[in-house]
Amino acid sequence: MDTMIDTTERPAGLLFGPGPAGAWDDERVSGPRVLRGSDGTWRMWYYGRDTQFDREINLPTGRCGLAQSADGLTWQRVPGPLTRGAVFEAHPDPARFDSAHVGLSDVQREEDGLYRMWYFGGDHSRQQFGQFAVKGLNLRPGCATSPDGLH
């Protein structure tokens, strides 16, 4: 597991914080969903964003990532195949409901061995709230599947 990033440096009581500079989650992390595998390994999917993410979307969402732990207390990020190491991100088609940002709702491993991630996504539209136009609040639910929880 030499490709993992160690996250042991953290304030007292905090199990998992933002990633290192340049990572997809270097600004904030939120919404963890944790599963324990049959081998005893804990896997945590979560959402967050980097400091370069669209500043007009004022939610903690952005992309999703994966970390794992042998004891449930010390976590290591698992680099994903997408932008800056994410495992799930907004769809590139600007017409889709999840084209601007995504956030995680739940992850389950099904009897068929597939991981199913229920998520929510927002598009690039703006909603008007009084004098404020807010981008990305047109949220819709989605479901993604993966054979390994990483791809």
CSV table of C-alpha atoms in Angstrom, one decimal:
chain,number,residue,atom,x,y,z
A,1,MET,CA,0.0,0.0,0.0
A,2,ASP,CA,2.8,2.4,-0.8
A,3,THR,CA,0.5,4.5,-2.9
A,4,MET,CA,-1.6,5.7,0.0
A,5,ILE,CA,-1.2,9.1,1.7
A,6,ASP,CA,-0.8,9.0,5.5
A,7,THR,CA,-3.2,11.2,7.4
A,8,THR,CA,-1.8,10.7,11.0
A,9,GLU,CA,-1.0,14.4,11.5
A,10,ARG,CA,-4.3,15.9,12.8
A,11,PRO,CA,-5.7,17.9,15.8
A,12,ALA,CA,-6.6,16.0,18.9
A,13,GLY,CA,-10.0,14.2,18.4
A,14,LEU,CA,-10.1,14.6,14.7
A,15,LEU,CA,-10.0,11.3,12.8
A,16,PHE,CA,-9.9,12.7,9.3
A,17,GLY,CA,-9.4,16.2,7.9
A,18,PRO,CA,-8.7,17.9,4.6
A,19,GLY,CA,-6.0,16.3,2.3
A,20,PRO,CA,-2.6,17.6,1.5
A,21,ALA,CA,-2.1,20.7,-0.8
A,22,GLY,CA,-3.0,19.9,-4.3
A,23,ALA,CA,-5.3,17.0,-3.5
A,24,TRP,CA,-8.9,17.0,-4.6
A,25,ASP,CA,-10.0,17.4,-0.9
A,26,ASP,CA,-7.4,19.9,0.3
A,27,GLU,CA,-10.0,22.5,1.4
A,28,ARG,CA,-12.7,20.5,3.1
A,29,VAL,CA,-14.2,17.0,3.7
A,30,SER,CA,-17.7,16.0,4.8
A,31,GLY,CA,-20.4,13.3,4.7
A,32,PRO,CA,-18.5,10.1,5.4
A,33,ARG,CA,-20.0,6.7,4.8
A,34,VAL,CA,-18.1,3.8,6.4
A,35,LEU,CA,-18.2,0.0,5.6
A,36,ARG,CA,-16.2,-2.8,7.2
A,37,GLY,CA,-15.1,-5.5,4.8
A,38,SER,CA,-15.1,-9.2,5.4
A,39,ASP,CA,-11.3,-8.9,5.8
A,40,GLY,CA,-11.8,-6.4,8.7
A,41,THR,CA,-10.6,-3.4,6.7
A,42,TRP,CA,-12.6,-0.2,7.1
A,43,ARG,CA,-13.4,1.7,4.0
A,44,MET,CA,-14.7,5.3,4.1
A,45,TRP,CA,-16.2,7.2,1.1
A,46,TYR,CA,-16.6,10.9,1.6
A,47,TYR,CA,-17.1,14.1,-0.3
A,48,GLY,CA,-15.1,17.3,-0.3
A,49,ARG,CA,-13.4,19.9,-2.5
A,50,ASP,CA,-10.1,21.5,-3.3
A,51,THR,CA,-9.2,25.1,-3.0
A,52,GLN,CA,-9.5,25.6,-6.8
A,53,PHE,CA,-13.1,24.2,-7.0
A,54,ASP,CA,-15.9,26.5,-8.3
A,55,ARG,CA,-16.2,29.2,-5.7
A,56,GLU,CA,-19.8,30.0,-6.8
A,57,ILE,CA,-21.0,26.7,-5.4
A,58,ASN,CA,-21.2,27.4,-1.7
A,59,LEU,CA,-21.7,23.8,-0.4
A,60,PRO,CA,-19.1,21.3,1.0
A,61,THR,CA,-19.7,19.2,-2.0
A,62,GLY,CA,-17.4,18.8,-5.1
A,63,ARG,CA,-15.9,15.3,-5.6
A,64,CYS,CA,-15.9,12.0,-3.7
A,65,GLY,CA,-13.0,10.0,-2.4
A,66,LEU,CA,-12.0,6.8,-0.6
A,67,ALA,CA,-9.9,6.2,2.5
A,68,GLN,CA,-9.2,3.0,4.4
A,69,SER,CA,-8.2,1.9,7.8
A,70,ALA,CA,-7.2,-1.3,9.7
A,71,ASP,CA,-8.5,0.0,13.0
A,72,GLY,CA,-11.2,2.5,12.1
A,73,LEU,CA,-9.2,5.3,13.8
A,74,THR,CA,-6.1,5.9,11.5
A,75,TRP,CA,-7.1,6.5,7.9
A,76,GLN,CA,-5.1,6.6,4.7
A,77,ARG,CA,-6.4,8.1,1.5
A,78,VAL,CA,-6.6,5.7,-1.5
A,79,PRO,CA,-5.7,7.7,-4.6
A,80,GLY,CA,-8.5,7.4,-7.2
A,81,PRO,CA,-8.3,7.5,-11.0
A,82,LEU,CA,-10.0,10.9,-11.4
A,83,THR,CA,-9.1,14.6,-10.9
A,84,ARG,CA,-6.4,15.1,-8.2
A,85,GLY,CA,-7.1,11.5,-6.9
A,86,ALA,CA,-10.9,11.5,-6.5
A,87,VAL,CA,-12.9,8.3,-7.1
A,88,PHE,CA,-16.1,10.1,-8.2
A,89,GLU,CA,-16.8,13.5,-9.7
A,90,ALA,CA,-19.3,15.6,-11.6
A,91,HIS,CA,-20.2,14.4,-15.1
A,92,PRO,CA,-18.5,16.2,-18.0
A,93,ASP,CA,-21.8,16.7,-19.9
A,94,PRO,CA,-23.1,20.2,-18.9
A,95,ALA,CA,-26.7,19.1,-19.6
A,96,ARG,CA,-26.7,16.5,-16.8
A,97,PHE,CA,-28.2,16.9,-13.4
A,98,ASP,CA,-24.7,16.2,-11.8
A,99,SER,CA,-22.5,18.4,-14.1
A,100,ALA,CA,-21.3,20.9,-11.5
A,101,HIS,CA,-20.7,19.0,-8.2
A,102,VAL,CA,-21.5,15.8,-6.4
A,103,GLY,CA,-21.9,14.7,-2.8
A,104,LEU,CA,-22.3,11.3,-1.2
A,105,SER,CA,-25.5,10.0,0.5
A,106,ASP,CA,-24.7,6.2,1.1
A,107,VAL,CA,-22.6,3.3,-0.1
A,108,GLN,CA,-23.5,-0.4,0.2
A,109,ARG,CA,-21.9,-3.5,-1.0
A,110,GLU,CA,-24.6,-5.7,-2.6
A,111,GLU,CA,-24.8,-9.5,-2.7
A,112,ASP,CA,-23.7,-9.4,-6.3
A,113,GLY,CA,-20.4,-7.9,-5.1
A,114,LEU,CA,-21.0,-4.5,-6.6
A,115,TYR,CA,-20.7,-1.3,-4.6
A,116,ARG,CA,-23.6,1.0,-5.1
A,117,MET,CA,-23.1,4.7,-4.2
A,118,TRP,CA,-26.2,6.8,-3.8
A,119,TYR,CA,-25.2,10.4,-4.3
A,120,PHE,CA,-26.7,13.8,-5.1
A,121,GLY,CA,-25.5,16.1,-7.9
A,122,GLY,CA,-26.0,19.7,-8.8
A,123,ASP,CA,-25.9,21.4,-12.1
A,124,HIS,CA,-24.7,24.9,-13.2
A,125,SER,CA,-28.1,26.6,-12.9
A,126,ARG,CA,-28.7,29.4,-10.5
A,127,GLN,CA,-31.6,29.7,-8.0
A,128,GLN,CA,-32.8,33.1,-7.0
A,129,PHE,CA,-33.1,33.7,-3.2
A,130,GLY,CA,-34.2,37.4,-2.8
A,131,GLN,CA,-31.3,39.4,-4.2
A,132,PHE,CA,-29.0,36.4,-4.3
A,133,ALA,CA,-28.4,34.0,-7.2
A,134,VAL,CA,-27.0,30.8,-5.9
A,135,LYS,CA,-25.3,28.3,-8.1
A,136,GLY,CA,-25.6,24.5,-7.8
A,137,LEU,CA,-28.6,24.2,-5.6
A,138,ASN,CA,-30.7,22.3,-8.1
A,139,LEU,CA,-29.8,19.0,-6.5
A,140,ARG,CA,-31.0,15.6,-7.8
A,141,PRO,CA,-30.3,12.0,-6.6
A,142,GLY,CA,-28.2,9.5,-8.5
A,143,CYS,CA,-26.8,6.0,-8.1
A,144,ALA,CA,-23.4,4.8,-9.4
A,145,THR,CA,-22.0,1.3,-9.3
A,146,SER,CA,-18.5,0.0,-9.0
A,147,PRO,CA,-16.9,-3.5,-8.9
A,148,ASP,CA,-14.2,-2.3,-6.4
A,149,GLY,CA,-15.4,0.9,-4.8
A,150,LEU,CA,-12.6,2.8,-6.4
A,151,HIS,CA,-13.5,2.9,-10.2
